[in-house]
Coordinates of C-alpha atoms in Angstrom, one line a residue:
M1190 CA -4.2 -16.6 -31.1
R1191 CA -1.1 -18.6 -30.0
W1192 CA -1.5 -20.8 -27.0
R1193 CA 1.1 -20.1 -24.3
W1194 CA 1.7 -23.6 -23.1
T1195 CA 4.4 -22.9 -20.5
E1196 CA 2.3 -20.2 -18.9
G1197 CA -0.9 -22.3 -19.1
G1198 CA 0.6 -25.4 -17.5
L1199 CA 2.2 -23.5 -14.7
L1200 CA -0.9 -21.4 -14.1
G1201 CA -3.0 -24.6 -13.8
L1202 CA -0.5 -25.9 -11.2
A1203 CA -0.7 -22.7 -9.2
L1204 CA -4.5 -22.7 -9.2
A1205 CA -4.6 -26.3 -8.2
M1206 CA -2.3 -25.7 -5.3
T1207 CA -4.4 -22.7 -4.2
A1208 CA -7.5 -25.0 -4.2
V1209 CA -5.6 -27.6 -2.1
G1210 CA -4.4 -24.9 0.3
L1211 CA -8.0 -23.5 0.8
L1212 CA -9.3 -27.1 1.4
A1213 CA -6.5 -27.7 3.9
V1214 CA -7.4 -24.6 5.8
Q1215 CA -11.1 -25.7 5.9
V1216 CA -10.1 -29.1 7.2
G1217 CA -7.7 -27.7 9.7
R1218 CA -10.3 -25.3 11.0
T1219 CA -13.6 -27.2 10.9
G1220 CA -12.7 -30.8 10.1
Q1221 CA -14.7 -30.7 6.9
T1222 CA -14.8 -29.1 3.4
S1223 CA -17.4 -27.0 1.7
L1224 CA -17.8 -25.7 -1.9
A1225 CA -18.7 -22.3 -0.5
G1226 CA -15.3 -21.9 1.0
L1227 CA -13.7 -22.5 -2.4
L1228 CA -15.9 -20.0 -4.4
P1229 CA -13.8 -16.9 -3.7
G1230 CA -10.6 -18.8 -4.8
L1231 CA -12.4 -20.1 -7.9
A1232 CA -13.5 -16.5 -8.8
A1233 CA -9.9 -15.2 -8.4
G1234 CA -8.6 -18.2 -10.4
L1235 CA -11.0 -17.5 -13.2
A1236 CA -9.8 -13.9 -13.3
L1237 CA -6.2 -15.0 -13.6
L1238 CA -7.2 -17.6 -16.2
G1239 CA -9.0 -14.8 -18.2
L1240 CA -5.8 -12.8 -18.1
H1241 CA -3.9 -15.8 -19.5
L1242 CA -6.4 -16.1 -22.4
V1243 CA -6.2 -12.3 -23.1
L1244 CA -2.4 -12.5 -23.2
S1245 CA -2.6 -15.5 -25.5
W1246 CA -4.9 -13.7 -27.8
R1247 CA -3.6 -10.1 -27.8
W1248 CA 0.0 -10.3 -26.6
P1249 CA 1.3 -13.8 -27.2
G1250 CA 4.9 -12.7 -27.0
A1251 CA 4.7 -11.4 -23.5
D1252 CA 6.7 -13.2 -20.8
E1253 CA 5.2 -16.5 -19.9
L1254 CA 6.6 -16.9 -16.3
L1255 CA 5.4 -13.7 -14.7
L1256 CA 1.7 -14.8 -14.5
P1257 CA 2.3 -18.2 -12.9
L1258 CA 4.7 -16.7 -10.3
V1259 CA 2.1 -14.1 -9.4
A1260 CA -0.7 -16.8 -9.4
F1261 CA 1.3 -18.8 -6.8
L1262 CA 1.8 -15.7 -4.6
T1263 CA -1.7 -14.5 -5.0
G1264 CA -3.0 -18.0 -4.2
L1265 CA -0.8 -18.0 -1.0
G1266 CA -2.4 -14.7 -0.1
L1267 CA -5.9 -16.1 -0.5
V1268 CA -4.9 -19.1 1.7
V1269 CA -3.5 -16.8 4.4
V1270 CA -6.6 -14.6 4.4
A1271 CA -8.8 -17.7 4.5
R1272 CA -6.8 -18.9 7.5
L1273 CA -6.6 -15.6 9.4
Q1274 CA -9.7 -13.6 8.4
P1275 CA -12.2 -15.8 6.6
A1276 CA -14.7 -13.0 6.4
L1277 CA -12.3 -11.0 4.2
L1278 CA -11.7 -13.8 1.7
E1279 CA -14.4 -12.7 -0.7
R1280 CA -13.2 -9.1 -0.6
Q1281 CA -9.6 -10.2 -1.3
A1282 CA -10.7 -12.3 -4.3
A1283 CA -12.6 -9.2 -5.6
W1284 CA -9.5 -7.1 -5.3
V1285 CA -7.6 -9.8 -7.4
G1286 CA -10.2 -9.3 -10.1
L1287 CA -9.7 -5.5 -10.0
G1288 CA -6.0 -6.0 -10.1
V1289 CA -6.3 -8.1 -13.2
L1290 CA -8.3 -5.2 -14.8
A1291 CA -5.6 -2.8 -13.8
A1292 CA -3.0 -5.0 -15.4
L1293 CA -5.0 -5.1 -18.6
G1294 CA -5.3 -1.3 -18.5
A1295 CA -1.6 -1.0 -18.3
L1296 CA -1.2 -3.5 -21.2
L1297 CA -3.3 -1.2 -23.4
L1298 CA -1.3 1.9 -22.8
P1299 CA 1.3 2.9 -25.4
V1300 CA 4.5 2.5 -23.3
D1301 CA 6.7 4.5 -25.8
R1302 CA 4.6 7.6 -25.2
L1303 CA 4.5 7.5 -21.5
R1304 CA 7.9 9.3 -21.3
W1305 CA 6.3 12.4 -22.8
Y1306 CA 4.3 13.0 -19.7
K1307 CA 6.9 12.6 -17.0
Y1308 CA 6.0 15.7 -15.0
T1309 CA 2.3 14.8 -15.3
W1310 CA 2.9 11.5 -13.6
A1311 CA 4.9 13.1 -10.8
L1312 CA 2.4 15.9 -10.2
L1313 CA -0.5 13.4 -10.3
G1314 CA 1.1 11.3 -7.7
I1315 CA 2.0 14.2 -5.5
G1316 CA -1.5 15.6 -6.0
L1317 CA -3.0 12.3 -4.7
L1318 CA -0.8 12.4 -1.7
G1319 CA -1.7 16.1 -1.0
A1320 CA -5.3 15.2 -1.2
T1321 CA -4.7 12.5 1.3
V1322 CA -3.0 14.9 3.7
V1323 CA -6.1 17.2 3.5
F1324 CA -9.0 14.7 3.0
G1325 CA -7.4 11.5 4.3
R1326 CA -9.4 9.1 6.5
D1327 CA -8.5 6.4 9.0
P1328 CA -11.3 3.9 8.5
F1329 CA -9.5 1.0 10.1
G1330 CA -8.3 2.7 13.3
S1331 CA -4.6 2.4 12.4
G1332 CA -3.8 5.9 13.8
A1333 CA -2.8 7.3 10.3
R1334 CA -5.0 9.0 7.8
L1335 CA -3.7 7.2 4.7
W1336 CA -6.9 6.4 2.8
L1337 CA -9.1 8.3 0.4
G1338 CA -12.7 7.3 -0.2
A1339 CA -16.2 7.1 1.4
G1340 CA -19.1 4.8 1.9
G1341 CA -16.9 1.9 2.9
L1342 CA -14.7 2.0 -0.2
Y1343 CA -11.2 3.2 0.4
F1344 CA -7.8 3.1 -1.3
Q1345 CA -4.3 4.1 -0.4
P1346 CA -2.8 6.6 -2.9
T1347 CA 0.7 5.6 -1.9
E1348 CA 0.2 2.3 -3.8
I1349 CA -0.4 4.2 -7.1
L1350 CA 2.2 6.8 -6.3
K1351 CA 5.0 4.1 -6.4
V1352 CA 4.1 3.3 -10.0
L1353 CA 3.7 7.0 -11.0
L1354 CA 7.1 8.0 -9.6
V1355 CA 8.8 5.1 -11.3
L1356 CA 7.4 6.4 -14.5
F1357 CA 8.7 9.8 -13.8
L1358 CA 12.1 8.7 -12.7
A1359 CA 12.5 6.3 -15.7
A1360 CA 11.6 9.1 -18.1
Y1361 CA 13.8 11.7 -16.6
L1362 CA 16.8 9.5 -16.1
S1363 CA 16.6 8.1 -19.6
E1364 CA 17.0 11.7 -20.8
K1365 CA 19.6 13.0 -18.3
G1366 CA 21.4 9.8 -17.4
D1367 CA 24.4 10.5 -19.6
L1368 CA 24.8 14.0 -18.2
L1369 CA 24.5 12.7 -14.7
S1370 CA 27.0 10.0 -15.2
R1371 CA 29.7 12.5 -16.2
G1372 CA 29.7 14.1 -12.8
G1373 CA 30.3 17.7 -11.8
S1374 CA 32.1 18.7 -8.7
R1375 CA 33.6 16.2 -6.2
L1376 CA 33.2 15.4 -2.5
G1377 CA 36.6 14.0 -1.8
P1378 CA 37.0 10.9 -4.0
V1379 CA 33.3 10.8 -4.8
P1380 CA 32.0 12.6 -7.9
L1381 CA 28.8 14.6 -7.5
P1382 CA 26.1 14.9 -10.1
P1383 CA 25.7 18.2 -12.0
V1384 CA 23.3 20.1 -9.8
P1385 CA 21.3 21.7 -12.6
H1386 CA 20.3 18.3 -14.0
L1387 CA 19.8 16.6 -10.7
L1388 CA 17.8 19.4 -9.0
P1389 CA 14.4 18.8 -10.8
L1390 CA 14.7 15.1 -10.0
L1391 CA 15.4 15.7 -6.4
L1392 CA 12.6 18.3 -6.0
M1393 CA 9.9 16.0 -7.5
W1394 CA 11.1 13.0 -5.6
G1395 CA 11.8 14.9 -2.4
L1396 CA 8.3 16.5 -2.3
A1397 CA 6.7 13.1 -2.5
V1398 CA 8.8 11.8 0.3
L1399 CA 8.1 14.9 2.4
L1400 CA 4.4 14.3 2.0
L1401 CA 4.8 10.7 3.0
V1402 CA 6.7 11.8 6.1
A1403 CA 4.0 14.3 6.9
Q1404 CA 1.4 11.5 6.8
R1405 CA 3.7 9.4 9.2
D1406 CA 3.8 6.7 6.4
L1407 CA 7.5 6.2 6.7
G1408 CA 7.8 2.7 5.2
P1409 CA 6.8 3.8 1.6
A1410 CA 9.1 6.9 2.0
F1411 CA 12.2 4.7 2.5
L1412 CA 10.9 2.4 -0.2
L1413 CA 10.9 5.3 -2.7
F1414 CA 14.3 6.3 -1.5
G1415 CA 15.7 2.9 -2.3
V1416 CA 14.0 2.8 -5.7
F1417 CA 15.4 6.2 -6.5
L1418 CA 19.0 5.1 -5.6
G1419 CA 18.6 1.9 -7.6
L1420 CA 17.4 3.7 -10.7
L1421 CA 20.0 6.4 -10.3
Y1422 CA 22.7 3.8 -10.3
S1423 CA 21.1 1.9 -13.3
A1424 CA 21.1 5.1 -15.3
T1425 CA 24.6 6.4 -14.4
A1426 CA 26.6 3.3 -13.2
R1427 CA 28.1 5.5 -10.5
P1428 CA 28.4 3.6 -7.2
G1429 CA 29.5 6.8 -5.4
Y1430 CA 25.9 8.1 -5.9
V1431 CA 24.6 5.0 -4.1
L1432 CA 27.1 5.4 -1.3
L1433 CA 26.2 9.1 -0.7
G1434 CA 22.5 8.2 -1.0
S1435 CA 22.8 5.4 1.5
L1436 CA 24.6 7.6 4.0
A1437 CA 21.8 10.2 3.5
M1438 CA 19.2 7.4 4.2
V1439 CA 20.9 6.5 7.5
V1440 CA 20.9 10.1 8.6
A1441 CA 17.3 10.4 7.6
A1442 CA 16.4 7.3 9.5
W1443 CA 18.1 8.7 12.6
G1444 CA 16.3 12.0 12.2
V1445 CA 13.0 10.4 11.7
S1446 CA 13.5 8.2 14.8
R1447 CA 14.3 11.4 16.8
F1448 CA 11.3 13.4 15.8
F1449 CA 8.5 10.9 15.1
S1450 CA 7.2 8.8 18.0
V1451 CA 5.9 6.0 15.8
A1452 CA 9.3 5.5 14.1
R1453 CA 11.1 5.8 17.5
L1454 CA 8.9 3.2 19.0
R1455 CA 9.4 0.7 16.2
L1456 CA 13.2 1.2 16.4
E1457 CA 13.1 0.6 20.2
V1458 CA 11.0 -2.5 19.8
W1459 CA 13.4 -3.8 17.1
L1460 CA 16.5 -3.1 19.2
D1461 CA 15.0 -4.5 22.4
P1462 CA 11.7 -6.4 21.9
W1463 CA 11.6 -7.5 25.5
H1464 CA 11.4 -4.0 27.0
D1465 CA 7.5 -4.0 26.9
P1466 CA 6.4 -7.6 26.2
T1467 CA 2.7 -7.0 27.0
G1468 CA 2.5 -3.7 25.2
A1469 CA 4.4 -2.2 22.3
S1470 CA 6.5 -5.4 21.8
Y1471 CA 3.6 -7.9 22.0
Q1472 CA 3.1 -8.2 18.3
I1473 CA 6.7 -8.8 17.4
L1474 CA 7.3 -11.2 20.2
Q1475 CA 4.3 -13.3 19.2
A1476 CA 5.7 -13.3 15.7
Y1477 CA 9.1 -14.6 16.9
A1478 CA 7.3 -17.3 18.9
A1479 CA 5.4 -18.3 15.8
L1480 CA 8.6 -18.5 13.8
A1481 CA 10.3 -20.6 16.4
S1482 CA 7.3 -23.1 16.6
G1483 CA 7.2 -23.6 12.9
G1484 CA 10.3 -25.8 12.7
L1485 CA 11.5 -27.3 9.5
F1486 CA 8.1 -28.3 7.9
G1487 CA 5.6 -26.4 10.1
R1488 CA 2.8 -27.4 12.4
G1489 CA 0.5 -28.1 9.4
P1490 CA -2.3 -26.1 7.7
G1491 CA -4.8 -24.8 10.2
R1492 CA -2.9 -26.1 13.2
G1493 CA -0.9 -23.1 14.1
L1494 CA -1.9 -20.1 16.3
P1495 CA -1.3 -17.1 13.9
W1496 CA -4.3 -15.2 15.2
L1497 CA -2.3 -14.5 18.4
I1498 CA -0.3 -12.0 16.3
P1499 CA -2.3 -8.8 16.0
A1500 CA -2.9 -7.8 12.3
A1501 CA -1.2 -10.9 11.1
H1502 CA -3.1 -10.8 7.7
T1503 CA -1.6 -7.5 6.8
D1504 CA 1.7 -7.1 8.8
F1505 CA 2.8 -10.7 9.4
P1506 CA 1.5 -13.0 6.6
Y1507 CA 5.1 -14.3 6.1
V1508 CA 5.3 -15.4 9.8
A1509 CA 1.8 -17.0 9.6
L1510 CA 3.0 -19.1 6.6
A1511 CA 6.3 -20.0 8.3
E1512 CA 4.5 -21.2 11.4
E1513 CA 2.2 -23.6 9.6
W1514 CA 4.4 -24.5 6.6
G1515 CA 7.8 -24.3 8.4
L1516 CA 11.2 -23.2 7.1
A1517 CA 10.6 -25.1 3.9
G1518 CA 7.5 -23.1 3.1
A1519 CA 9.1 -19.8 4.1
L1520 CA 12.1 -20.5 1.8
A1521 CA 9.6 -21.5 -1.0
V1522 CA 7.9 -18.1 -0.7
L1523 CA 11.3 -16.3 -0.9
A1524 CA 12.2 -18.4 -3.9
L1525 CA 9.0 -17.3 -5.7
F1526 CA 9.9 -13.6 -5.1
L1527 CA 13.5 -14.2 -6.3
L1528 CA 12.2 -15.8 -9.5
L1529 CA 9.8 -12.9 -10.0
I1530 CA 12.5 -10.3 -9.5
G1531 CA 14.8 -12.3 -11.8
R1532 CA 12.2 -12.3 -14.6
G1533 CA 11.7 -8.6 -14.2
L1534 CA 15.4 -7.8 -14.4
A1535 CA 15.8 -10.2 -17.3
I1536 CA 13.2 -8.2 -19.2
A1537 CA 14.9 -5.0 -18.3
R1538 CA 18.3 -6.3 -19.4
R1539 CA 17.0 -7.3 -22.9
L1540 CA 15.3 -4.0 -23.6
A1541 CA 17.2 -1.7 -26.0
D1542 CA 15.3 1.6 -25.3
P1543 CA 16.7 3.4 -22.2
F1544 CA 13.3 4.5 -20.9
A1545 CA 11.8 1.0 -21.3
R1546 CA 14.8 -0.6 -19.6
L1547 CA 14.7 1.8 -16.6
L1548 CA 10.9 1.5 -16.3
A1549 CA 11.2 -2.4 -16.2
A1550 CA 14.1 -2.2 -13.7
G1551 CA 12.2 0.4 -11.5
L1552 CA 9.0 -1.6 -11.3
T1553 CA 10.9 -4.8 -10.5
L1554 CA 12.9 -3.0 -7.9
T1555 CA 9.8 -1.7 -6.3
L1556 CA 8.3 -5.2 -5.9
G1557 CA 11.6 -6.6 -4.7
L1558 CA 12.3 -4.0 -2.1
Q1559 CA 8.8 -4.3 -0.8
A1560 CA 9.2 -8.1 -0.3
F1561 CA 12.6 -7.6 1.3
I1562 CA 11.5 -4.8 3.7
I1563 CA 8.5 -6.7 5.0
T1564 CA 10.1 -10.2 5.3
A1565 CA 13.2 -8.6 7.0
G1566 CA 10.8 -6.8 9.4
N1567 CA 8.9 -10.0 10.1
T1568 CA 12.1 -11.9 10.9
G1569 CA 13.8 -9.1 12.9
L1570 CA 16.5 -8.1 10.4
L1571 CA 14.9 -4.7 10.1
P1572 CA 12.4 -2.6 12.1
L1573 CA 8.8 -3.3 11.1
T1574 CA 7.2 -0.9 8.7
G1575 CA 3.7 -0.5 7.2
I1576 CA 4.7 -2.0 3.9
T1577 CA 2.7 -5.1 2.8
L1578 CA 4.1 -8.3 1.3
P1579 CA 3.2 -8.1 -2.4
F1580 CA 0.3 -10.3 -3.6
V1581 CA 0.3 -12.1 -0.2
S1582 CA -0.8 -9.5 2.4
Y1583 CA -4.5 -8.6 2.6
G1584 CA -5.1 -5.2 1.0
G1585 CA -6.9 -4.0 -2.1
S1586 CA -4.9 -0.9 -2.9
A1587 CA -1.6 -2.9 -2.7
L1588 CA -2.9 -5.7 -5.0
V1589 CA -4.2 -3.2 -7.6
G1590 CA -0.9 -1.3 -7.5
N1591 CA 1.2 -4.4 -7.9
F1592 CA -0.9 -5.8 -10.7
L1593 CA -0.6 -2.4 -12.4
A1594 CA 3.2 -2.7 -12.2
L1595 CA 3.0 -6.2 -13.7
G1596 CA 0.8 -5.0 -16.5
F1597 CA 3.6 -2.6 -17.6
L1598 CA 6.1 -5.4 -17.3
W1599 CA 4.1 -7.7 -19.5
R1600 CA 3.8 -4.9 -22.1
L1601 CA 7.5 -4.2 -21.9
S1602 CA 8.3 -7.9 -22.3
T1603 CA 6.6 -7.8 -25.7
E1604 CA 9.1 -5.1 -26.9
V1605 CA 12.3 -7.0 -25.9
R1606 CA 15.2 -6.6 -28.3
R1607 CA 18.4 -8.5 -27.8
G1608 CA 21.4 -6.2 -27.8

């Protein structure tokens, strides 16, 4: 066993800051502190500490900065949930523990063999979505049947689908990337990929997106579109493919807004948030007011009014943080995500195997695009979608899916080879 001093020291700092944040929320809300309010955070911290010990024992060469960064973000998530929905804090901590188990499961998988089952991963993900279309439930009254489960236990298959489709895309593009990069016919100055090699990729990916659209879960559909374009460019180094794909995304967004009332309403609210201030625009206007009141250093832990924003613990955790921690706190959260994305891309850049490199890049891109889409939606740069802020928003399925992606990144970081 080799002690990972960098990871251990930074992890201790992250856990200490989480404890301070939970105490600050208690003081701000009730004027006093209690050990009971710290127990869920302590349980989550012990799970992360256990992961650190397992990495030190079994995978001492794994990246030492990923876990502290995730611990900081997960701790922020616990603080946000404690502030906004205290009754859900224990459940969020339990999901952190399950996420740690998912990461350990990914660490145990032989990554070099995953490419052999590329169509299995795609079909498994599509099968999960198909089952959701038929048997999906809406236990939280969101208006969309996006969950599978019963008896009070539910999960969103789309969170697992993201990882499964990245596995498929990485495996397929590592085999066909050279052929796709040569180009076939041309559309003006832009070379087009050879259709026979691109068609299976588009069919598998397109079917998953169509199922997401059928469920009215449009945020993950556009996320998968972005990941697909990013991996296609990584495998072929053809900017023309990204240009054509981006144009197709714009056309798809226009079509979705024309035919789906939910997407059209979100677009209208984004373009003119004042057209229905007490109805459809109420949530986003309250978020803008919270952002404005945060100032440079915020109103202080427990002193804001984030509960005025409906579903703030899932849709607007970034705004809740910005109100009470100010612009400085909001920028600190973005810095954590940038560091996490930078570590993931550094792992991908140093991998010699094409499949491993594309897998690391795809998983990192998935986390990065999620963070960008939700923070941009919270601040008005993009229309709001149903995507959650990784590790920070309340939600068990998202936490488990994101920890699963991290487990693969840790395993891949042990196989780094400098070129």
